[in-house]
Amino acid sequence: QIEGSIRVHTTPNCEEDQNSEQPATHDVEQYQREREREQREQQSDTGSKSSKSISQFSLQNFRKQQSVLLVNLILVLGLVTTAGFMWIGLTGALAQTEDDFVRSALFAENKVVTALGDYLNAASLVHNRCRHNFTRTDFREMYEYLDSSGLVFQAVQFVPNITNAERPAAEDEARAYLAENYPYVNYTGFRGFNTPTSGLKPRWRNQSFYFPIHYQEPIFGNEAAIDLDYYSSESRRRTVDSLFSSAGPALTDRLVLVNQGTKELRCGSGDTPGYGVVLMHPGVNLTTQPDIWPREFSAIVICIRDLLERSISSEGKDSKVFIHDLSDPSVPDGDPVFLGAAEIKKSTGAAPILRLITGESFDRLVDKNLYHQQIIRAANRDWMITVVHMEGWWDINLLFIILGGVIILFAAVALALYVRNDAKKTKRYNQLKQEASHEKAALILKNARQATKTERELNDFIAHEVRNPVAAAMAACNFVQMEMNKKKPFEEEEALEVAQGDMSVIENALKFVNDLLRNMLDMHRAGNKQLHVNMVPTDLLHDIIEPVAGMLHKRGSKVKVIVECPDNMWIKADPLRLKQVILNLGRNSSKFIEEGFIRLKAEEIDGNVKLYVDDSGSGIPREKRDRLFAKFQESLDVLSQGTGIGLYLCKSLVDLMGGKIYLDDDYHSGIEGHPGTSFVIDMRAPSVEAPTAQDLQTSVAEIHFDIPGATEEELHPLSEAEDLPENVRVLFVDDDSILRKLFKRSVMRVAPNWEVREASNGESALVLTETEKFDLIFVDMYMASVEKQLLGTETIAALRNAGITSKMCGLSANDLEEEFLQAGANAFMFKPFPCEAHELKLTLSRILAKPDIEMSHRVSKA
């Protein structure tokens, strides 16, 4: 259409131009003159254009030449700048390298001094703790505290001064302690070196006094040092004499520490040997006890390797650190004695890599490399710390040369590349941004569809599962109501029996809905990793299988419950959750069996404990086995009993305990026409030893919801001794008046002497507690009102801040346990509140048994 319009409008104009270009006879000369003028103008335009082209070409040549000149100028200036930069940079870098190394070396040397100070302080604290009236248990606890502080050592010791008369009693005490706690240790009494050239003897000869290592931790790996007399060898005696003569800490000569059992060097690393020292501390001369000091001393066995690791954990330079002892009297002419050395490599992590080395390369390294030495005072000795620089002199300068050459030679190219790359980056960025936007929209759409599908499945599932029991309950309730509206209700015995049956239908329907909601809550918590298991030693026979068998057994039933489990088989598991899984599987089996057996079995195969729930039912169809443990699965029985999420919850609970649950496809019950079903729970863990009585007293975290389908009396039988207190004042805070009345009626049934007050919101509860005192307060989470009301957690926090010390329990149908406990509640439980007398009594007893909240902590936190 556009082209047509152009033709329509253009054609007449062209004809007019052609008509105008045909000259008349009397205008021939004028026409020729105009043509000549146009030709001259065209020639003039052509000339001007050619002149302009020439000028542009000249300008381009000039700019090109100018660019070449500029590049050459940049290169010349760059070469000059490079020479000056290299001269100044190299000389400055050498000086900076030396200064940095000196500062780094001083820092490392000072860290050695600091580390020695840490060991001295630890030895002093050990002596202070062991001065008077301490036991080996106290010494063990002190060692554990010292070990948890991060200080690395081979052993901590306390060395008393024992006379020859005290020796038998000390040996008997040590022998009894070791026999009870370390029976593998062959204790022979005080030990020592009988002669300077003899080895360590199992029985040290009689002396007038001894300094034995009577207290030592850890024992494992240090068995050879038990009751070793420090005064039995020349070098150690020299250290002890120095300790008491100077009344200050002292260090031994270097020692080669060997593990008695494995014969391995304890202070070495691989093929590199290492040395250790013993730091002795006589304690402090107290003004309250001036006449008994010094008498005994504490000691810490230190590997030089551990000292180096603690000292240079934050060193960041490639270097080698050597430690020499200048005060070893066993070496003639006072030559330095090598104690230890380490090579330090910079690492990309937080700490450098440290490797032990020998002292053979010390002289060669000092001759060829930059080094720094410092003599420090280590207790009673002089140590020489030498740090050798290993990074080289020219590493940093080579980097400067490369950077200078790159900057000079590629400066012009870098600008062009920058512009070009910037354009490419912008284009690529916009493209990626557009792709990311499309991917984000697609992902949002996919998630929305998935959420819609999940929500639809959940709604369909709840509607399907809840509709039938609710309809049955409503129908039964209608029948009961019709009977009660008669003038003489329940006059006939048959009508009473029918009403009782209707009430049973209502009760079963409500229990089914309650179990469904609890199962869905457990499923949600397990899926979101909010459900925690408490793995404790569990007796499979007495804690799991026999209680579940008792729940499954029905008097007069033709279904036999068989138990096959070895006695005294223990395993690490959550007893409540494992019982929940076994009970769920057992109840599923009971739905499919009218006559036959249910077998609960446990055995250990190849180091793995497996539990079985077998039955002689009709079995599970092949087409339903693929989605057996799926969420919202179709019911397995014809009558569509069950919630449809029980097996999924069982799988989630078994997974949380580290096990695996599956269906045994090869199982057959052995009864013709009844193939049966066998579920296997592989705990993927071996059985454990039966715990001691002390271990069984360990508190187990309480689970605040029940096993669906099992009563509190079945799961937690209440002893007759656990009676409720006689007089208790209770405040129940809930916006639902019906729930408040029902709660009061339920409580008065099990505790008729209790006084129950009601409050419809948190504000009313705060007003009541100002004038009245309550022993127990229940608070609901959400309380509806026209105006903004306090939440349950806000109410409890306000009560605690007001100084209320009553026991408080949070209530909610949602999982808000953590929120209530953080607000200051003693306990939390899910709605609905139990109505059965036994369950209610058990619940109230548990809440009253909860420990009190520390109000000082609550007030400071608020």
PDB file of N, CA and C in Angstrom, residues 18 61 81 95 112 269 423 564 584 608 661 730 753-754 856 858:
ATOM      1  N   GLN A  18       9.015  16.363 -16.670  1.00  0.00           N
ATOM      2  CA  GLN A  18       9.380  16.114 -18.071  1.00  0.00           C
ATOM      3  C   GLN A  18       8.799  17.195 -18.978  1.00  0.00           C
ATOM      4  N   ASN A  61      45.192  11.112   7.159  1.00  0.00           N
ATOM      5  CA  ASN A  61      46.626  10.803   7.181  1.00  0.00           C
ATOM      6  C   ASN A  61      47.313  11.479   8.348  1.00  0.00           C
ATOM      7  N   THR A  81      60.462   5.557  31.548  1.00  0.00           N
ATOM      8  CA  THR A  81      59.774   5.379  32.833  1.00  0.00           C
ATOM      9  C   THR A  81      60.053   4.010  33.428  1.00  0.00           C
ATOM     10  N   ALA A  95      64.702  -3.004  50.378  1.00  0.00           N
ATOM     11  CA  ALA A  95      64.640  -2.462  51.742  1.00  0.00           C
ATOM     12  C   ALA A  95      63.322  -2.837  52.421  1.00  0.00           C
ATOM     13  N   VAL A 112      56.563 -16.903  70.396  1.00  0.00           N
ATOM     14  CA  VAL A 112      57.150 -18.012  71.147  1.00  0.00           C
ATOM     15  C   VAL A 112      57.195 -17.683  72.633  1.00  0.00           C
ATOM     16  N   SER A 269      57.169 -35.957  63.323  1.00  0.00           N
ATOM     17  CA  SER A 269      56.166 -35.883  62.263  1.00  0.00           C
ATOM     18  C   SER A 269      56.670 -36.715  61.094  1.00  0.00           C
ATOM     19  N   ALA A 423      31.812  -2.455  25.219  1.00  0.00           N
ATOM     20  CA  ALA A 423      30.618  -2.589  24.379  1.00  0.00           C
ATOM     21  C   ALA A 423      30.139  -4.037  24.358  1.00  0.00           C
ATOM     22  N   GLU A 564       9.484 -62.234  68.156  1.00  0.00           N
ATOM     23  CA  GLU A 564      10.754 -62.949  67.984  1.00  0.00           C
ATOM     24  C   GLU A 564      11.884 -61.941  68.082  1.00  0.00           C
ATOM     25  N   ASN A 584       2.645 -48.201  63.860  1.00  0.00           N
ATOM     26  CA  ASN A 584       1.926 -47.829  62.642  1.00  0.00           C
ATOM     27  C   ASN A 584       1.881 -49.013  61.664  1.00  0.00           C
ATOM     28  N   ASN A 608      24.387 -55.334  61.248  1.00  0.00           N
ATOM     29  CA  ASN A 608      23.267 -54.397  61.129  1.00  0.00           C
ATOM     30  C   ASN A 608      22.040 -54.999  61.793  1.00  0.00           C
ATOM     31  N   ILE A 661      13.785 -48.137  55.373  1.00  0.00           N
ATOM     32  CA  ILE A 661      12.606 -48.994  55.442  1.00  0.00           C
ATOM     33  C   ILE A 661      12.209 -49.381  54.025  1.00  0.00           C
ATOM     34  N   VAL A 730      -5.182 -22.377  89.043  1.00  0.00           N
ATOM     35  CA  VAL A 730      -4.885 -22.444  87.618  1.00  0.00           C
ATOM     36  C   VAL A 730      -5.569 -21.278  86.919  1.00  0.00           C
ATOM     37  N   ASN A 753     -10.271 -30.320  93.943  1.00  0.00           N
ATOM     38  CA  ASN A 753      -9.935 -29.244  94.876  1.00  0.00           C
ATOM     39  C   ASN A 753      -9.182 -28.093  94.205  1.00  0.00           C
ATOM     40  N   TRP A 754      -8.900 -28.209  92.924  1.00  0.00           N
ATOM     41  CA  TRP A 754      -8.195 -27.129  92.231  1.00  0.00           C
ATOM     42  C   TRP A 754      -9.159 -25.976  91.947  1.00  0.00           C
ATOM     43  N   SER A 856      16.235 -14.169  87.027  1.00  0.00           N
ATOM     44  CA  SER A 856      17.298 -13.168  86.853  1.00  0.00           C
ATOM     45  C   SER A 856      17.754 -13.125  85.418  1.00  0.00           C
ATOM     46  N   ARG A 858      15.881 -14.041  82.843  1.00  0.00           N
ATOM     47  CA  ARG A 858      14.795 -13.517  82.016  1.00  0.00           C
ATOM     48  C   ARG A 858      14.748 -11.994  82.087  1.00  0.00           C
TER      49      ARG A 858
END
